[in-house]
Amino acid sequence: MRMTRALALVAAAALPLVATPAFAADSGGTVTGTVFAPNPVQQLGDQSLTDAKDADYPALAPAYRTVTLTDLDGSGGLSGRYVTVKSETGAPVRVTGGALPAYHRDADQFEQVMGYHWVTKAQHYLQSLGFGSKLRPVNQRRIELRINQYGGDNSFFRENKRDITLGKGGVDDGEDAEVIVHEYGHSVQDGQVPGFGTTLESGAIGEAFSDYLAVTVTSWANGRPTAAPEACVADWDAVSYSPGPVHCLRRLDEDKRYPRDVVGEVHADGEIWSRALWDIRRSLGDTQASTLIVEAQFAFAPDTTFRAAAQATVAAAQRLYGARAAEATRAAFVERGIL
């Protein structure tokens, strides 16, 4: 079980979506909907925002965006080529024409729209890097995303059922795109290496990559944030548990080194690996860095070590982009004490 925070839960069975077609569409069907892009703290640069018990208060109004949901399958619900949304909270969203109601965060349907949009957007990001065209496909399967009524502040990916569950404690996890994409990152790694993350080090790599993917996808989709730190993960979700003054679930730019800063907890130790990924991105740019980072994961084992995974990543850099990229990648892992 891979979790956003170190809490455990058992997910209840999700309510099924009604399958009556509501509009004529194929796998390329589209409809407009309303989302955060990626979350209010990052969009507005306002660290004083709070959950306020799911209230839709005026300060949040500028954060809503109208987007196009793509790849719908014509079933009438939020089901498409890469994700099917199921909800235990509120009625399932029904597609009735070319536009959904402008749901806001005080409606349970808002999280359903967020989940569908951001999982699909994450898959489009991977495809933009060439996965599925120039490179082998990555996670091009339909997963289930469940909006859970569990009150704990936790979300997770279950590889045995290939689904993501988003919890509702504090700021509902489905309101923050970076939480959604983080969990999708675990699905990505499981799609590349079934059962990935069986040890502390491989589990830490999993948490780190998922944090990295959350930031890179949202920056790719919206442009790099100017009002909040880009390296801060899940700024909006974190207002419920982070003391501030800047709210972050975790950061990609912490100065942690291996083995000095290993504490034996996957989320904390993951900040060693994610800093190396962050430095590769700063050296090579998003496209080359993310491509080689994802490509390297095909060579990982479920129980890979930091060192073995770093060597595979350097090899991917050399294979894809040559000596300069390989050296920059190696230097990032050396700086973290991994190589």
Short mmCIF file of N, CA and C in Angstrom, two decimals, residues 2-140:
data_model
loop_
_atom_site.label_atom_id
_atom_site.label_comp_id
_atom_site.label_asym_id
_atom_site.label_seq_id
_atom_site.Cartn_x
_atom_site.Cartn_y
_atom_site.Cartn_z
N ARG A 2 0.69 2.10 -0.98
CA ARG A 2 1.50 3.30 -1.09
C ARG A 2 0.65 4.48 -0.68
N MET A 3 1.12 5.30 0.27
CA MET A 3 0.28 6.32 0.86
C MET A 3 0.89 7.69 0.75
N THR A 4 0.04 8.70 0.65
CA THR A 4 0.48 10.07 0.64
C THR A 4 1.08 10.45 1.98
N ARG A 5 0.45 10.03 3.07
CA ARG A 5 1.00 10.19 4.40
C ARG A 5 0.96 8.85 5.09
N ALA A 6 1.73 8.66 6.13
CA ALA A 6 1.89 7.35 6.73
C ALA A 6 0.73 7.01 7.65
N LEU A 7 -0.44 6.81 7.07
CA LEU A 7 -1.62 6.35 7.77
C LEU A 7 -2.15 5.14 7.02
N ALA A 8 -2.85 4.25 7.71
CA ALA A 8 -3.42 3.08 7.05
C ALA A 8 -4.93 3.17 7.07
N LEU A 9 -5.54 2.65 6.02
CA LEU A 9 -6.99 2.58 5.98
C LEU A 9 -7.42 1.45 5.11
N VAL A 10 -8.65 1.01 5.30
CA VAL A 10 -9.25 0.03 4.42
C VAL A 10 -10.35 0.72 3.65
N ALA A 11 -10.27 0.71 2.33
CA ALA A 11 -11.25 1.42 1.52
C ALA A 11 -12.51 0.59 1.40
N ALA A 12 -13.65 1.24 1.55
CA ALA A 12 -14.93 0.57 1.36
C ALA A 12 -15.22 0.43 -0.12
N ALA A 13 -16.18 -0.43 -0.46
CA ALA A 13 -16.53 -0.62 -1.88
C ALA A 13 -17.13 0.65 -2.44
N ALA A 14 -16.72 1.01 -3.66
CA ALA A 14 -17.20 2.25 -4.26
C ALA A 14 -18.53 2.03 -4.96
N LEU A 15 -19.32 3.08 -5.03
CA LEU A 15 -20.59 3.01 -5.74
C LEU A 15 -20.33 2.97 -7.24
N PRO A 16 -21.07 2.17 -7.99
CA PRO A 16 -20.83 2.09 -9.44
C PRO A 16 -21.36 3.30 -10.17
N LEU A 17 -20.72 3.62 -11.27
CA LEU A 17 -21.24 4.65 -12.15
C LEU A 17 -22.38 4.08 -12.98
N VAL A 18 -23.39 4.89 -13.23
CA VAL A 18 -24.45 4.48 -14.14
C VAL A 18 -23.90 4.49 -15.55
N ALA A 19 -24.20 3.49 -16.34
CA ALA A 19 -23.53 3.31 -17.64
C ALA A 19 -24.38 3.73 -18.83
N THR A 20 -25.48 4.44 -18.61
CA THR A 20 -26.33 4.86 -19.72
C THR A 20 -25.66 5.99 -20.50
N PRO A 21 -25.39 5.83 -21.79
CA PRO A 21 -24.74 6.89 -22.55
C PRO A 21 -25.56 8.16 -22.54
N ALA A 22 -24.89 9.30 -22.33
CA ALA A 22 -25.59 10.58 -22.30
C ALA A 22 -25.21 11.47 -23.46
N PHE A 23 -24.19 11.08 -24.23
CA PHE A 23 -23.84 11.87 -25.39
C PHE A 23 -23.09 10.97 -26.35
N ALA A 24 -23.05 11.35 -27.57
CA ALA A 24 -22.37 10.54 -28.58
C ALA A 24 -20.90 10.89 -28.60
N ALA A 25 -20.06 9.92 -28.26
CA ALA A 25 -18.61 10.16 -28.24
C ALA A 25 -17.90 8.83 -28.37
N ASP A 26 -16.67 8.89 -28.87
CA ASP A 26 -15.82 7.72 -28.86
C ASP A 26 -14.72 7.97 -27.85
N SER A 27 -13.59 7.28 -27.98
CA SER A 27 -12.52 7.43 -27.00
C SER A 27 -11.90 8.81 -27.05
N GLY A 28 -12.26 9.62 -28.01
CA GLY A 28 -11.76 10.98 -28.07
C GLY A 28 -12.76 12.00 -27.57
N GLY A 29 -13.85 11.55 -26.88
CA GLY A 29 -14.89 12.45 -26.43
C GLY A 29 -14.40 13.50 -25.46
N THR A 30 -14.98 14.69 -25.52
CA THR A 30 -14.56 15.79 -24.65
C THR A 30 -15.77 16.48 -24.04
N VAL A 31 -15.52 17.16 -22.92
CA VAL A 31 -16.53 17.97 -22.25
C VAL A 31 -15.79 18.98 -21.40
N THR A 32 -16.36 20.14 -21.17
CA THR A 32 -15.70 21.13 -20.31
C THR A 32 -16.13 20.93 -18.86
N GLY A 33 -15.23 21.24 -17.96
CA GLY A 33 -15.49 21.14 -16.53
C GLY A 33 -14.65 22.15 -15.77
N THR A 34 -14.85 22.23 -14.47
CA THR A 34 -14.19 23.21 -13.61
C THR A 34 -13.26 22.52 -12.63
N VAL A 35 -12.02 23.04 -12.52
CA VAL A 35 -11.01 22.43 -11.66
C VAL A 35 -10.16 23.52 -11.00
N PHE A 36 -9.33 23.11 -10.04
CA PHE A 36 -8.17 23.89 -9.61
C PHE A 36 -6.99 23.48 -10.48
N ALA A 37 -6.11 24.43 -10.80
CA ALA A 37 -5.02 24.14 -11.72
C ALA A 37 -3.70 24.76 -11.25
N PRO A 38 -2.97 24.11 -10.35
CA PRO A 38 -3.28 22.82 -9.74
C PRO A 38 -3.97 22.91 -8.38
N ASN A 39 -3.77 24.04 -7.65
CA ASN A 39 -4.40 24.19 -6.35
C ASN A 39 -4.39 25.67 -5.96
N PRO A 40 -5.28 26.09 -5.08
CA PRO A 40 -5.42 27.53 -4.79
C PRO A 40 -4.18 28.19 -4.21
N VAL A 41 -3.46 27.50 -3.34
CA VAL A 41 -2.28 28.13 -2.73
C VAL A 41 -1.25 28.44 -3.80
N GLN A 42 -1.00 27.47 -4.67
CA GLN A 42 -0.01 27.68 -5.73
C GLN A 42 -0.49 28.71 -6.74
N GLN A 43 -1.75 28.67 -7.10
CA GLN A 43 -2.27 29.60 -8.11
C GLN A 43 -2.31 31.03 -7.61
N LEU A 44 -2.74 31.21 -6.36
CA LEU A 44 -2.97 32.55 -5.84
C LEU A 44 -1.83 33.07 -4.98
N GLY A 45 -0.91 32.20 -4.60
CA GLY A 45 0.19 32.63 -3.74
C GLY A 45 -0.25 33.05 -2.36
N ASP A 46 -1.35 32.49 -1.89
CA ASP A 46 -1.92 32.89 -0.59
C ASP A 46 -1.78 31.73 0.39
N GLN A 47 -0.79 31.85 1.29
CA GLN A 47 -0.54 30.80 2.27
C GLN A 47 -1.51 30.84 3.44
N SER A 48 -2.38 31.84 3.48
CA SER A 48 -3.34 31.96 4.58
C SER A 48 -4.65 31.21 4.30
N LEU A 49 -4.81 30.65 3.13
CA LEU A 49 -6.04 29.93 2.81
C LEU A 49 -6.19 28.71 3.72
N THR A 50 -7.42 28.40 4.09
CA THR A 50 -7.70 27.26 4.96
C THR A 50 -8.83 26.43 4.38
N ASP A 51 -8.99 25.24 4.93
CA ASP A 51 -10.04 24.33 4.46
C ASP A 51 -11.44 24.86 4.77
N ALA A 52 -11.61 25.44 5.94
CA ALA A 52 -12.91 26.02 6.34
C ALA A 52 -14.05 25.03 6.14
N LYS A 53 -13.79 23.76 6.45
CA LYS A 53 -14.81 22.71 6.39
C LYS A 53 -15.49 22.63 5.02
N ASP A 54 -14.67 22.64 3.99
CA ASP A 54 -15.15 22.47 2.61
C ASP A 54 -15.95 23.65 2.08
N ALA A 55 -15.88 24.78 2.75
CA ALA A 55 -16.65 25.95 2.30
C ALA A 55 -16.07 26.50 1.00
N ASP A 56 -16.94 27.02 0.17
CA ASP A 56 -16.52 27.69 -1.07
C ASP A 56 -16.57 29.20 -0.83
N TYR A 57 -15.51 29.74 -0.23
CA TYR A 57 -15.53 31.15 0.18
C TYR A 57 -14.90 32.04 -0.89
N PRO A 58 -15.16 33.34 -0.85
CA PRO A 58 -14.79 34.23 -1.96
C PRO A 58 -13.33 34.24 -2.32
N ALA A 59 -12.42 34.08 -1.36
CA ALA A 59 -10.99 34.15 -1.67
C ALA A 59 -10.56 33.06 -2.65
N LEU A 60 -11.33 31.97 -2.75
CA LEU A 60 -10.98 30.88 -3.64
C LEU A 60 -11.46 31.09 -5.07
N ALA A 61 -12.34 32.03 -5.28
CA ALA A 61 -12.99 32.20 -6.59
C ALA A 61 -11.99 32.33 -7.74
N PRO A 62 -10.88 33.08 -7.59
CA PRO A 62 -9.97 33.22 -8.74
C PRO A 62 -9.22 31.94 -9.10
N ALA A 63 -9.29 30.92 -8.25
CA ALA A 63 -8.53 29.70 -8.50
C ALA A 63 -9.25 28.71 -9.41
N TYR A 64 -10.53 28.90 -9.63
CA TYR A 64 -11.27 27.96 -10.48
C TYR A 64 -10.94 28.20 -11.95
N ARG A 65 -10.76 27.12 -12.69
CA ARG A 65 -10.46 27.20 -14.11
C ARG A 65 -11.40 26.28 -14.90
N THR A 66 -11.80 26.72 -16.07
CA THR A 66 -12.56 25.88 -16.99
C THR A 66 -11.58 25.15 -17.90
N VAL A 67 -11.68 23.82 -17.93
CA VAL A 67 -10.77 23.00 -18.73
C VAL A 67 -11.59 22.04 -19.59
N THR A 68 -10.91 21.41 -20.52
CA THR A 68 -11.54 20.39 -21.36
C THR A 68 -11.12 19.02 -20.86
N LEU A 69 -12.09 18.21 -20.47
CA LEU A 69 -11.84 16.82 -20.12
C LEU A 69 -11.84 16.01 -21.42
N THR A 70 -10.79 15.26 -21.64
CA THR A 70 -10.62 14.55 -22.91
C THR A 70 -10.67 13.04 -22.72
N ASP A 71 -10.72 12.33 -23.83
CA ASP A 71 -10.60 10.87 -23.86
C ASP A 71 -11.76 10.15 -23.20
N LEU A 72 -12.92 10.82 -23.06
CA LEU A 72 -14.09 10.17 -22.48
C LEU A 72 -14.60 9.06 -23.41
N ASP A 73 -15.23 8.03 -22.81
CA ASP A 73 -15.61 6.87 -23.60
C ASP A 73 -17.08 6.85 -24.02
N GLY A 74 -17.82 7.91 -23.69
CA GLY A 74 -19.21 7.98 -24.11
C GLY A 74 -20.18 7.22 -23.24
N SER A 75 -19.74 6.74 -22.08
CA SER A 75 -20.61 5.96 -21.19
C SER A 75 -21.58 6.83 -20.41
N GLY A 76 -21.35 8.13 -20.40
CA GLY A 76 -22.21 9.04 -19.66
C GLY A 76 -21.67 9.45 -18.31
N GLY A 77 -20.62 8.80 -17.85
CA GLY A 77 -19.97 9.17 -16.60
C GLY A 77 -18.55 9.62 -16.85
N LEU A 78 -17.81 9.84 -15.79
CA LEU A 78 -16.40 10.22 -15.92
C LEU A 78 -15.56 8.95 -16.07
N SER A 79 -15.65 8.39 -17.25
CA SER A 79 -14.92 7.18 -17.59
C SER A 79 -14.31 7.38 -18.97
N GLY A 80 -13.03 7.05 -19.07
CA GLY A 80 -12.35 7.30 -20.34
C GLY A 80 -11.24 6.31 -20.58
N ARG A 81 -10.37 6.69 -21.49
CA ARG A 81 -9.31 5.79 -21.94
C ARG A 81 -8.35 5.42 -20.81
N TYR A 82 -8.12 6.32 -19.87
CA TYR A 82 -7.08 6.10 -18.87
C TYR A 82 -7.59 6.01 -17.44
N VAL A 83 -8.83 6.41 -17.19
CA VAL A 83 -9.33 6.42 -15.81
C VAL A 83 -10.84 6.34 -15.80
N THR A 84 -11.35 5.62 -14.81
CA THR A 84 -12.78 5.61 -14.48
C THR A 84 -12.92 6.10 -13.05
N VAL A 85 -13.76 7.10 -12.84
CA VAL A 85 -13.96 7.67 -11.51
C VAL A 85 -15.17 7.02 -10.86
N LYS A 86 -14.99 6.60 -9.61
CA LYS A 86 -16.09 6.06 -8.81
C LYS A 86 -16.10 6.81 -7.48
N SER A 87 -17.30 7.11 -6.99
CA SER A 87 -17.41 7.96 -5.81
C SER A 87 -18.31 7.35 -4.77
N GLU A 88 -17.86 7.42 -3.51
CA GLU A 88 -18.68 7.07 -2.36
C GLU A 88 -19.31 8.30 -1.73
N THR A 89 -19.00 9.45 -2.25
CA THR A 89 -19.47 10.71 -1.66
C THR A 89 -20.19 11.51 -2.73
N GLY A 90 -21.48 11.63 -2.60
CA GLY A 90 -22.24 12.39 -3.58
C GLY A 90 -22.57 11.58 -4.81
N ALA A 91 -23.53 12.05 -5.57
CA ALA A 91 -23.94 11.36 -6.79
C ALA A 91 -22.83 11.41 -7.84
N PRO A 92 -22.68 10.36 -8.63
CA PRO A 92 -21.68 10.38 -9.70
C PRO A 92 -21.98 11.49 -10.71
N VAL A 93 -20.94 12.09 -11.23
CA VAL A 93 -21.10 13.11 -12.27
C VAL A 93 -21.68 12.46 -13.52
N ARG A 94 -22.65 13.13 -14.12
CA ARG A 94 -23.24 12.68 -15.37
C ARG A 94 -22.93 13.70 -16.46
N VAL A 95 -22.47 13.22 -17.57
CA VAL A 95 -22.16 14.07 -18.71
C VAL A 95 -23.42 14.26 -19.52
N THR A 96 -23.93 15.47 -19.59
CA THR A 96 -25.18 15.75 -20.30
C THR A 96 -24.95 16.88 -21.29
N GLY A 97 -24.30 16.58 -22.38
CA GLY A 97 -23.98 17.60 -23.36
C GLY A 97 -22.50 17.94 -23.33
N GLY A 98 -22.15 19.07 -23.84
CA GLY A 98 -20.75 19.43 -24.00
C GLY A 98 -20.10 20.09 -22.82
N ALA A 99 -20.86 20.32 -21.73
CA ALA A 99 -20.28 21.02 -20.58
C ALA A 99 -20.89 20.48 -19.30
N LEU A 100 -20.05 20.30 -18.28
CA LEU A 100 -20.53 19.92 -16.95
C LEU A 100 -20.93 21.17 -16.18
N PRO A 101 -21.79 21.03 -15.18
CA PRO A 101 -22.02 22.16 -14.28
C PRO A 101 -20.71 22.65 -13.69
N ALA A 102 -20.64 23.90 -13.33
CA ALA A 102 -19.41 24.47 -12.76
C ALA A 102 -19.34 24.12 -11.28
N TYR A 103 -19.08 22.83 -11.00
CA TYR A 103 -18.96 22.40 -9.61
C TYR A 103 -17.82 23.13 -8.92
N HIS A 104 -18.03 23.53 -7.67
CA HIS A 104 -16.98 24.08 -6.83
C HIS A 104 -16.71 23.13 -5.67
N ARG A 105 -15.76 23.47 -4.84
CA ARG A 105 -15.27 22.53 -3.84
C ARG A 105 -16.29 22.13 -2.80
N ASP A 106 -17.38 22.87 -2.65
CA ASP A 106 -18.41 22.49 -1.71
C ASP A 106 -19.33 21.41 -2.26
N ALA A 107 -19.11 21.00 -3.50
CA ALA A 107 -19.86 19.90 -4.10
C ALA A 107 -18.93 18.70 -4.25
N ASP A 108 -19.42 17.52 -3.86
CA ASP A 108 -18.58 16.32 -3.97
C ASP A 108 -18.16 16.03 -5.41
N GLN A 109 -18.96 16.47 -6.35
CA GLN A 109 -18.65 16.20 -7.75
C GLN A 109 -17.39 16.93 -8.22
N PHE A 110 -17.00 18.01 -7.53
CA PHE A 110 -15.79 18.74 -7.91
C PHE A 110 -14.57 17.82 -7.88
N GLU A 111 -14.46 16.99 -6.84
CA GLU A 111 -13.31 16.08 -6.73
C GLU A 111 -13.32 15.03 -7.83
N GLN A 112 -14.50 14.61 -8.24
CA GLN A 112 -14.59 13.64 -9.33
C GLN A 112 -14.03 14.24 -10.62
N VAL A 113 -14.40 15.48 -10.90
CA VAL A 113 -13.91 16.15 -12.10
C VAL A 113 -12.39 16.35 -12.00
N MET A 114 -11.92 16.79 -10.83
CA MET A 114 -10.48 16.94 -10.61
C MET A 114 -9.75 15.63 -10.88
N GLY A 115 -10.26 14.54 -10.31
CA GLY A 115 -9.57 13.26 -10.46
C GLY A 115 -9.48 12.83 -11.90
N TYR A 116 -10.59 12.93 -12.62
CA TYR A 116 -10.57 12.52 -14.03
C TYR A 116 -9.59 13.39 -14.82
N HIS A 117 -9.70 14.69 -14.65
CA HIS A 117 -8.87 15.60 -15.44
C HIS A 117 -7.38 15.38 -15.18
N TRP A 118 -6.99 15.26 -13.92
CA TRP A 118 -5.56 15.26 -13.61
C TRP A 118 -4.90 13.91 -13.87
N VAL A 119 -5.62 12.81 -13.73
CA VAL A 119 -5.03 11.53 -14.15
C VAL A 119 -4.83 11.53 -15.67
N THR A 120 -5.83 11.99 -16.40
CA THR A 120 -5.70 12.06 -17.86
C THR A 120 -4.57 13.00 -18.27
N LYS A 121 -4.48 14.13 -17.59
CA LYS A 121 -3.42 15.09 -17.89
C LYS A 121 -2.04 14.49 -17.62
N ALA A 122 -1.90 13.72 -16.56
CA ALA A 122 -0.61 13.09 -16.25
C ALA A 122 -0.22 12.10 -17.34
N GLN A 123 -1.19 11.34 -17.84
CA GLN A 123 -0.88 10.42 -18.93
C GLN A 123 -0.50 11.18 -20.20
N HIS A 124 -1.16 12.29 -20.46
CA HIS A 124 -0.79 13.10 -21.62
C HIS A 124 0.63 13.65 -21.48
N TYR A 125 1.02 14.00 -20.27
CA TYR A 125 2.40 14.46 -20.05
C TYR A 125 3.39 13.37 -20.44
N LEU A 126 3.16 12.14 -19.98
CA LEU A 126 4.07 11.05 -20.32
C LEU A 126 4.12 10.85 -21.83
N GLN A 127 2.98 10.96 -22.49
CA GLN A 127 2.96 10.82 -23.94
C GLN A 127 3.69 11.97 -24.62
N SER A 128 3.63 13.16 -24.03
CA SER A 128 4.34 14.30 -24.61
C SER A 128 5.85 14.09 -24.60
N LEU A 129 6.33 13.23 -23.69
CA LEU A 129 7.75 12.91 -23.63
C LEU A 129 8.15 11.83 -24.65
N GLY A 130 7.16 11.25 -25.30
CA GLY A 130 7.43 10.23 -26.31
C GLY A 130 7.07 8.82 -25.90
N PHE A 131 6.55 8.64 -24.69
CA PHE A 131 6.19 7.30 -24.25
C PHE A 131 4.89 6.88 -24.94
N GLY A 132 4.98 5.77 -25.68
CA GLY A 132 3.85 5.32 -26.49
C GLY A 132 4.01 5.67 -27.95
N SER A 133 5.06 6.43 -28.29
CA SER A 133 5.35 6.75 -29.70
C SER A 133 6.81 6.42 -29.98
N LYS A 134 7.72 7.32 -29.62
CA LYS A 134 9.15 7.05 -29.81
C LYS A 134 9.66 6.01 -28.82
N LEU A 135 9.06 5.98 -27.64
CA LEU A 135 9.47 5.08 -26.58
C LEU A 135 8.31 4.17 -26.23
N ARG A 136 8.60 3.11 -25.48
CA ARG A 136 7.54 2.16 -25.13
C ARG A 136 6.47 2.84 -24.26
N PRO A 137 5.23 2.38 -24.32
CA PRO A 137 4.16 3.01 -23.53
C PRO A 137 4.41 2.90 -22.04
N VAL A 138 3.89 3.86 -21.31
CA VAL A 138 3.97 3.86 -19.85
C VAL A 138 2.57 3.98 -19.28
N ASN A 139 2.10 2.94 -18.65
CA ASN A 139 0.85 2.96 -17.88
C ASN A 139 -0.37 3.35 -18.73
N GLN A 140 -0.36 2.98 -19.98
CA GLN A 140 -1.52 3.31 -20.82
C GLN A 140 -2.61 2.26 -20.63
#
